[in-house]
XYZ file of N, CA and C in Angstrom:
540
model
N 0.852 -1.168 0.000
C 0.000 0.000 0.000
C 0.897 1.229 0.000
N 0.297 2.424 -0.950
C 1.362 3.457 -0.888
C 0.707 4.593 -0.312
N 1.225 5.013 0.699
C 0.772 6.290 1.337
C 0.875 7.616 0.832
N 0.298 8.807 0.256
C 0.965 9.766 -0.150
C 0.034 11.150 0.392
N 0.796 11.793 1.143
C -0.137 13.112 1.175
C 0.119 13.817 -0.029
N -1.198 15.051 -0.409
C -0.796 15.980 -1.530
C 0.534 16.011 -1.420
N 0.791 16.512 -3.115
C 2.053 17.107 -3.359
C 1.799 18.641 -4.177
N 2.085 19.334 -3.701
C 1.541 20.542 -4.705
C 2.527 21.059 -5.616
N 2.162 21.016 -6.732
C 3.211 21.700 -7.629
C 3.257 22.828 -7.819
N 1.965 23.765 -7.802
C 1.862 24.798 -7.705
C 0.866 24.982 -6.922
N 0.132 26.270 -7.063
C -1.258 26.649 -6.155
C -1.998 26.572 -6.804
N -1.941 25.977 -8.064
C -2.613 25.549 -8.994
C -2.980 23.901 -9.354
N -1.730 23.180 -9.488
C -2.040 22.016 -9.414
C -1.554 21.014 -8.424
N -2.017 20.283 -8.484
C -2.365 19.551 -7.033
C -2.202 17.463 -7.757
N -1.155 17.006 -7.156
C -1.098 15.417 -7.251
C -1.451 14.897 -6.103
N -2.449 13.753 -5.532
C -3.172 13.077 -4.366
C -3.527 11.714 -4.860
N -3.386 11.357 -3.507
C -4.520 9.861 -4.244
C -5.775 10.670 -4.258
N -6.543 9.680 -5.512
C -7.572 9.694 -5.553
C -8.966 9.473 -4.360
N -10.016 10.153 -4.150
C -11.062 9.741 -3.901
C -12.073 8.996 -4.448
N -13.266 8.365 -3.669
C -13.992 7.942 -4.435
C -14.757 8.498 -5.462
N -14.926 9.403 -5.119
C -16.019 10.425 -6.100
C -14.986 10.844 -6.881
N -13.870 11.019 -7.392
C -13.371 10.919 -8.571
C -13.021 9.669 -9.176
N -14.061 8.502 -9.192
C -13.444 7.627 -10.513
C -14.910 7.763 -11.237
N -15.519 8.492 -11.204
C -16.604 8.706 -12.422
C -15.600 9.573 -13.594
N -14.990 10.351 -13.319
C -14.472 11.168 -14.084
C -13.344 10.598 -14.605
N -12.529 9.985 -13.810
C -11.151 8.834 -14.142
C -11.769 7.911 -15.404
N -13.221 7.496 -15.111
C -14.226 6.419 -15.995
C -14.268 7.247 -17.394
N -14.784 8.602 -17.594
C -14.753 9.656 -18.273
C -13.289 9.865 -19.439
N -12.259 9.970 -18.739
C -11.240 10.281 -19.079
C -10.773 9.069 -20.170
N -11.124 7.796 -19.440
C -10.929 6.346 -20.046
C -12.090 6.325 -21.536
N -13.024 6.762 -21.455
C -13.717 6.727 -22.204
C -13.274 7.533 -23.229
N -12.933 8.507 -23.291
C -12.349 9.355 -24.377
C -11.014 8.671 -24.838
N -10.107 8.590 -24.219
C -9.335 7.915 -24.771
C -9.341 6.677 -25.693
N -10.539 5.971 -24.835
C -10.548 4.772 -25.517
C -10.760 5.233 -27.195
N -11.420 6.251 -27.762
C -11.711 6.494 -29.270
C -11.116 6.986 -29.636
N -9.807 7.932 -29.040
C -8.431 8.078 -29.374
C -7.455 7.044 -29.589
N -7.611 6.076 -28.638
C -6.545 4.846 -28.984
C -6.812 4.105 -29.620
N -8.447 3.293 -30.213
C -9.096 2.801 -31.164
C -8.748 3.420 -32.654
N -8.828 4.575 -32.909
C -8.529 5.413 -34.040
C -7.170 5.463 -34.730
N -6.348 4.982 -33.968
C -5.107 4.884 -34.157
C -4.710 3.565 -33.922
N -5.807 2.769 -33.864
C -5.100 1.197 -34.274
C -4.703 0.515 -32.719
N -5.177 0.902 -31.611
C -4.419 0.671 -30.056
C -5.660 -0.115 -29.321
N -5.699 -0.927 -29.486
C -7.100 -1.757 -28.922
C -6.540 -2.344 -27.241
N -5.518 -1.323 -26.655
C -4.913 -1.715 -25.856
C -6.603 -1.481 -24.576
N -6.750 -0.470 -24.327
C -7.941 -0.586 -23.868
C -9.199 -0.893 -24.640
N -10.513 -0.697 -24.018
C -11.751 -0.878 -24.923
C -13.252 -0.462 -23.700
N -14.601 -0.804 -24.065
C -15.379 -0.573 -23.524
C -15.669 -1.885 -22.354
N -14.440 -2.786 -22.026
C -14.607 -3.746 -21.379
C -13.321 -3.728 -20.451
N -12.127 -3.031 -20.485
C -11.133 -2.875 -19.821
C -10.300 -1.357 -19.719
N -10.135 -0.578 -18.857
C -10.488 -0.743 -17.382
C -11.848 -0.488 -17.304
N -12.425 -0.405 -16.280
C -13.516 -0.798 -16.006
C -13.683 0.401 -14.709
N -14.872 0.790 -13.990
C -15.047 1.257 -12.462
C -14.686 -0.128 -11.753
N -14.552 -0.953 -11.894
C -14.284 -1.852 -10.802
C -12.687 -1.812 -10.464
N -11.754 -1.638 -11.633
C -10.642 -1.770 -11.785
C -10.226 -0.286 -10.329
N -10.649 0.758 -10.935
C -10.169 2.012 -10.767
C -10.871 1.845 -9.014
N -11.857 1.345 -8.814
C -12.545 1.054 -7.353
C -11.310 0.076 -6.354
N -10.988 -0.590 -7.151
C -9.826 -1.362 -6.179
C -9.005 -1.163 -5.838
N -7.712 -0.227 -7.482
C -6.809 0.513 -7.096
C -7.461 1.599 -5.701
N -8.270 2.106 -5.574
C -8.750 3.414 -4.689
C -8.632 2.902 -3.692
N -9.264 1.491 -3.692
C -9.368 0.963 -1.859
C -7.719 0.469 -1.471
N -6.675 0.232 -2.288
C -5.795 -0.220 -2.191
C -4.565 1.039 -2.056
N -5.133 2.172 -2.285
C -4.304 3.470 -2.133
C -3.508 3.587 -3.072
N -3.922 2.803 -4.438
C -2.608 2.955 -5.211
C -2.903 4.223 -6.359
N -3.955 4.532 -6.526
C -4.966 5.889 -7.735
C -4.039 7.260 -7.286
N -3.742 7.549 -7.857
C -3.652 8.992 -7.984
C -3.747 9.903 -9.325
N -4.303 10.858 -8.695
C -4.946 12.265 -9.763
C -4.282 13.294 -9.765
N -3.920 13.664 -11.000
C -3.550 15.386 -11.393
C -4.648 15.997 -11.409
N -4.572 17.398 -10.535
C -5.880 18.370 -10.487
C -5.351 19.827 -10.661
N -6.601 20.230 -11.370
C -6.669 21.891 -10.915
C -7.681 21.970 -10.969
N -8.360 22.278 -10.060
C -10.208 22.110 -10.506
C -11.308 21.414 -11.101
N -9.678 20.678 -11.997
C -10.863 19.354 -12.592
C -9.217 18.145 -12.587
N -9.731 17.014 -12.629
C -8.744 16.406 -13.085
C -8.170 16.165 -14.486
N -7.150 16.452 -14.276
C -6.037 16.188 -15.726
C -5.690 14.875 -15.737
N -5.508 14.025 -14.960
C -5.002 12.805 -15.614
C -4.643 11.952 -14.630
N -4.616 10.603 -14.701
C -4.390 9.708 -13.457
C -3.206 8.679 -13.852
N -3.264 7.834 -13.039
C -2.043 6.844 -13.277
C -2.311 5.869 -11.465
N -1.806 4.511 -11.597
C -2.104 3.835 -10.788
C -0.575 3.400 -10.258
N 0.352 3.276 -9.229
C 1.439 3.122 -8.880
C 0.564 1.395 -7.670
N 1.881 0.548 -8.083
C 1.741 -0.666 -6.709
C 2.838 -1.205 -6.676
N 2.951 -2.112 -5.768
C 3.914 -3.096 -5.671
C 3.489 -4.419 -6.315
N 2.824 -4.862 -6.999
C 2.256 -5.769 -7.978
C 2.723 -6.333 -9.214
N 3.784 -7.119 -9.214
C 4.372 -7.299 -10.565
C 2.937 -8.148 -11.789
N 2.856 -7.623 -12.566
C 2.016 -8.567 -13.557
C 2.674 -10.118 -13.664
N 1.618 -10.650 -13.922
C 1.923 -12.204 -14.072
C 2.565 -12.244 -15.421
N 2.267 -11.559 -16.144
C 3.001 -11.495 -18.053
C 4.363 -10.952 -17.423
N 5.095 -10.082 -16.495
C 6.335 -9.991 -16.557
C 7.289 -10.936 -16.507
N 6.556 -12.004 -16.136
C 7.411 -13.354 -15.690
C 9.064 -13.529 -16.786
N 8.713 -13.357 -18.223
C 10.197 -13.917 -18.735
C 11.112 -12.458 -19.136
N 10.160 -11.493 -18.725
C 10.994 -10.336 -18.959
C 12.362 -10.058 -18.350
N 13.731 -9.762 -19.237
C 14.500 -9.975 -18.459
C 14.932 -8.215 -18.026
N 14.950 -7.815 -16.702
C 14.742 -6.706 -16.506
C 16.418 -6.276 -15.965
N 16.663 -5.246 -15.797
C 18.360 -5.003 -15.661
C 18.985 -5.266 -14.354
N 17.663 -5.442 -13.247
C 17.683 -5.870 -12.209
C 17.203 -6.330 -11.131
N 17.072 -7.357 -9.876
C 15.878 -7.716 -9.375
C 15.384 -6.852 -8.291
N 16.336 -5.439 -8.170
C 16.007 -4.330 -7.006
C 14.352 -4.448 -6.864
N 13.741 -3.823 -5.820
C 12.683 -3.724 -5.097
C 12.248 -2.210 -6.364
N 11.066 -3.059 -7.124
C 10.268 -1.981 -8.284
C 8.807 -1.912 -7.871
N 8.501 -0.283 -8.494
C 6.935 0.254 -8.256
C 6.452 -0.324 -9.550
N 5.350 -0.230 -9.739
C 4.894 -0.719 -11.209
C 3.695 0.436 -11.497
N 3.725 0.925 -12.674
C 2.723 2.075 -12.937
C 1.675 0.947 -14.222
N 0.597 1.478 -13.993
C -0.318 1.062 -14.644
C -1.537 1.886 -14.669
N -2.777 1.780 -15.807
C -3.494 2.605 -15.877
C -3.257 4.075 -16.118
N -2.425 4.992 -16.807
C -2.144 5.633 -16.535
C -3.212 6.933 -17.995
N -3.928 7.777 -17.575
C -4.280 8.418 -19.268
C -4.593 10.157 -18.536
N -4.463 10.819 -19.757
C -4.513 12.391 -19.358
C -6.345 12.694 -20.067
N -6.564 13.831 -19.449
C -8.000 14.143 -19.829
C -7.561 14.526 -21.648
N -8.356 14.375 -22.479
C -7.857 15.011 -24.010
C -7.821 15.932 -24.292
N -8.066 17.243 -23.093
C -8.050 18.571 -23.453
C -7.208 19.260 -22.597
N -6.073 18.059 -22.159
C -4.825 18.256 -21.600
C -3.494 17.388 -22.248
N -3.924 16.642 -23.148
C -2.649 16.170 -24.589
C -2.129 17.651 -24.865
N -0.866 16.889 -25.117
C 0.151 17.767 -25.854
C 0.265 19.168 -25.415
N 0.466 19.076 -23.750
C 0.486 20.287 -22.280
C 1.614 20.133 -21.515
N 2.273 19.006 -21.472
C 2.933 18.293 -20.605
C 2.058 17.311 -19.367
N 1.504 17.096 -19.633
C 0.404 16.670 -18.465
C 1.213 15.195 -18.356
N 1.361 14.376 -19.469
C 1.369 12.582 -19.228
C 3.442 13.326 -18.594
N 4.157 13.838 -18.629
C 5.226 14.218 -18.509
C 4.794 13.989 -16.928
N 3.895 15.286 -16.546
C 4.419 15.603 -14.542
C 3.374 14.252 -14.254
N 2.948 13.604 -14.815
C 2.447 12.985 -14.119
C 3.369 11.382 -14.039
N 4.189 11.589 -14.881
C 5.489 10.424 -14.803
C 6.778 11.111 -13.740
N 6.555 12.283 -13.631
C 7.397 12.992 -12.476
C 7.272 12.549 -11.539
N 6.147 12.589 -11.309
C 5.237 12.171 -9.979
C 5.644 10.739 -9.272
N 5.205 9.946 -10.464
C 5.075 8.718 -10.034
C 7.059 8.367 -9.601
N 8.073 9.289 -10.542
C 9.304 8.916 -9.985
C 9.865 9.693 -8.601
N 9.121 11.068 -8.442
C 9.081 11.410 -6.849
C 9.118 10.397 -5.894
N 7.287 10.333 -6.238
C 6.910 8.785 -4.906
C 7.827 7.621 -4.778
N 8.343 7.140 -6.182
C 9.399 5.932 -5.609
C 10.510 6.496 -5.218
N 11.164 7.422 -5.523
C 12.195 8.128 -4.941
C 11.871 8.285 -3.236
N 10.998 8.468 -2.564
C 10.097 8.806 -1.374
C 10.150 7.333 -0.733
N 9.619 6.412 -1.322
C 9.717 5.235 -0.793
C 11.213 4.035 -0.728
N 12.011 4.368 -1.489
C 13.416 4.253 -2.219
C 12.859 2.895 -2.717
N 12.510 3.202 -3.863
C 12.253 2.267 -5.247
C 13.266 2.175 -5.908
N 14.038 1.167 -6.285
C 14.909 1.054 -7.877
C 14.519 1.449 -8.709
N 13.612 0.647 -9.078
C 12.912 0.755 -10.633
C 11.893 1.526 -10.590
N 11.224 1.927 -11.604
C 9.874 2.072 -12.379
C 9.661 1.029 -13.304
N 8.418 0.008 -13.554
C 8.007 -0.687 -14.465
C 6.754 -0.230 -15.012
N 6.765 -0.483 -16.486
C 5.662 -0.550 -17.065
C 5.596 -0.802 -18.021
N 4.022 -1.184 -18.482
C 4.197 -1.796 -20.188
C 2.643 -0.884 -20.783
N 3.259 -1.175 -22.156
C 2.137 -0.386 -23.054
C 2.045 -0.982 -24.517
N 1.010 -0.961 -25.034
C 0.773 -1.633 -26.574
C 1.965 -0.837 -27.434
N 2.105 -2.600 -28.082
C 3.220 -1.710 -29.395
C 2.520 -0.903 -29.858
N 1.214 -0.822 -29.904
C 0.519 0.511 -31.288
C 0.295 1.909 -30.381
N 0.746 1.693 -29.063
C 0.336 3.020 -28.380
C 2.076 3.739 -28.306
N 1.881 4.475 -29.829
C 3.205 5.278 -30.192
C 3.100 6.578 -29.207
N 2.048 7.676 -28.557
C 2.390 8.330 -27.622
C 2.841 8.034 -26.304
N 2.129 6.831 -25.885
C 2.704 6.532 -24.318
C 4.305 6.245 -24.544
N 4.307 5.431 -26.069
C 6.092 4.935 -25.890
C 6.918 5.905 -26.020
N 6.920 7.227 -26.611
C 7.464 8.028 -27.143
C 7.908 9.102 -25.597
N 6.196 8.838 -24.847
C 7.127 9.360 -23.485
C 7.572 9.157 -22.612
N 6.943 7.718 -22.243
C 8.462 6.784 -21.826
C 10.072 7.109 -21.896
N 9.957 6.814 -23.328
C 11.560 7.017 -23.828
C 12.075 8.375 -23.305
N 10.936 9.705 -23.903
C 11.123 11.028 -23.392
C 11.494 11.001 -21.827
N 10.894 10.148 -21.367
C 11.631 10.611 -19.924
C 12.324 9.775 -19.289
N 13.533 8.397 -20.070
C 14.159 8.257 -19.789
C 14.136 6.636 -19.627
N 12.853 6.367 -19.998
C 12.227 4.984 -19.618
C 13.308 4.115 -20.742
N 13.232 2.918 -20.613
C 14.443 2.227 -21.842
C 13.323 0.623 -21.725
N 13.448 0.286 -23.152
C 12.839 -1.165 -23.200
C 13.326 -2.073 -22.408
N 12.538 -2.983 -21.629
C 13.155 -4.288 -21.379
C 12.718 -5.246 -21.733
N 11.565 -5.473 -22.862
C 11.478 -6.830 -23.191
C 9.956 -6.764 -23.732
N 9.041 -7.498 -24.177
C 7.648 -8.260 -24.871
C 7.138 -9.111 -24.488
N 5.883 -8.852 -24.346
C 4.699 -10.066 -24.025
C 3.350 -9.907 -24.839
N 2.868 -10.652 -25.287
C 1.468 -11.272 -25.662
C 0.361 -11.245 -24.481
N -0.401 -10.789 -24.738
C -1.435 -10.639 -23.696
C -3.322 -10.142 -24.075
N -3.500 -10.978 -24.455
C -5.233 -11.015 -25.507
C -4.820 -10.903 -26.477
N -3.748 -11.247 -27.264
C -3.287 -11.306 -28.792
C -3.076 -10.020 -28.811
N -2.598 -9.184 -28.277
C -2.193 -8.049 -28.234
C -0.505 -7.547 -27.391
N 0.399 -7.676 -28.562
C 1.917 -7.383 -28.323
C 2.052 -6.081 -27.172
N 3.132 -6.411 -26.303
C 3.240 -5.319 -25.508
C 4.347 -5.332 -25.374
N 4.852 -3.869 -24.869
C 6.124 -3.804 -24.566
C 6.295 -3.035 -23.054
N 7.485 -3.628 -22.919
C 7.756 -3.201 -21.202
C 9.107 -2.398 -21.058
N 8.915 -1.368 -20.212
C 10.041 -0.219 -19.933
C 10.317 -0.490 -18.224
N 11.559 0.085 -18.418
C 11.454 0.133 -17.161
C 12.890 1.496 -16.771
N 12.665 2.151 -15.814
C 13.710 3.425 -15.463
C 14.056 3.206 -14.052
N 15.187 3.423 -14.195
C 16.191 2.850 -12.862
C 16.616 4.461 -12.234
N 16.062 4.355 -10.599
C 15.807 5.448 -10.143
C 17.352 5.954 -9.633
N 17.957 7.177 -9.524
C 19.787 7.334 -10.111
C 20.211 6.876 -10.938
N 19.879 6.433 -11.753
C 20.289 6.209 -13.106
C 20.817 7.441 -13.682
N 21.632 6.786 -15.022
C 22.166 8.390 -15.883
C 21.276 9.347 -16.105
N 19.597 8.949 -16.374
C 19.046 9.665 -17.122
C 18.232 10.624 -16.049
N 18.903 10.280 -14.990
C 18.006 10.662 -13.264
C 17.813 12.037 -13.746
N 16.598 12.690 -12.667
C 16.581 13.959 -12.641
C 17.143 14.591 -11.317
């Protein structure tokens, strides 16, 4: 379980775990995307995954957190939970890793920096908890999530199959060269 009080970036925006009464809007956010990532060939999500149940568990489990300024900009899910598909991934090391998952920006916060502080974020908190790694994976066809990955330093470690759908897995090693 990850504990986090606010973090304020400014007096403007605001990173927290989530509440309950924000996963209607988290649900919202998923929904738009989903016809953004459909449109571009990314069937990585759909109208059957994630789900309110998904985003209800992360919440009870403390792992949700939201970018805000009055409304939310964008979420992302941090745990200690390795996926069962990481199994043959060979990763650079077996240090103690956070794993990000779920992660999408509202669409009228693309191309703002938004999916950026909100990968800040998530390397704060493991920095906070002293995490090695960051893990995560994303559809080969989801060319923005990979692109900012890489942008911030993330490096491939490997592929899995998962609903007939290729994925790829990053992972950023916290002091690493590419540290901030």
């Amino acid at each position: 379980m990850i504990i986090l009080a606010i973090m304020k970036v400014s007096r403007l925006v605001n990173f927290r775990l989530a509440k309950k009464y924000d996963i209607d809007k988290i649900c919202e956010i998923v929904e738009e995307n989903v016809v953004l990532m459909n449109k571009n060939g990314n069937f990585q999500w759909s109208e059957k995954y994630p789900l309110y149940e998904d985003f209800y568990g992360d919440y009870l489990k403390n792992s949700l957190y939201v970018l805000e300024n009055n409304e939310i900009l964008g979420f992302l899910t941090l745990d200690f939970n390795k996926p069962e598909e990481y199994k043959d991934i060979l990763w650079k090391n077996e240090k103690k890793s956070i794993y990000l998952h779920r992660m999408a920006v509202s669409k009228i916060y693309h191309k703002k920096g938004t999916g950026f502080k909100l990968l800040k974020y998530a390397y704060d908190i493991s920095k906070q908890l002293n995490v090695e790694n960051i893990r995560t994976d994303t559809s080969e066809k989801n060319f923005k999530m990979k692109n900012l990955l890489l942008k911030f330093g993330f490096s491939e470690a490997g592929k899995f199959v998962f609903k007939e759908i290729g994925f790829v897995c990053y992972e950023k090693i916290i002091g690493g060269k590419d540290d901030f």
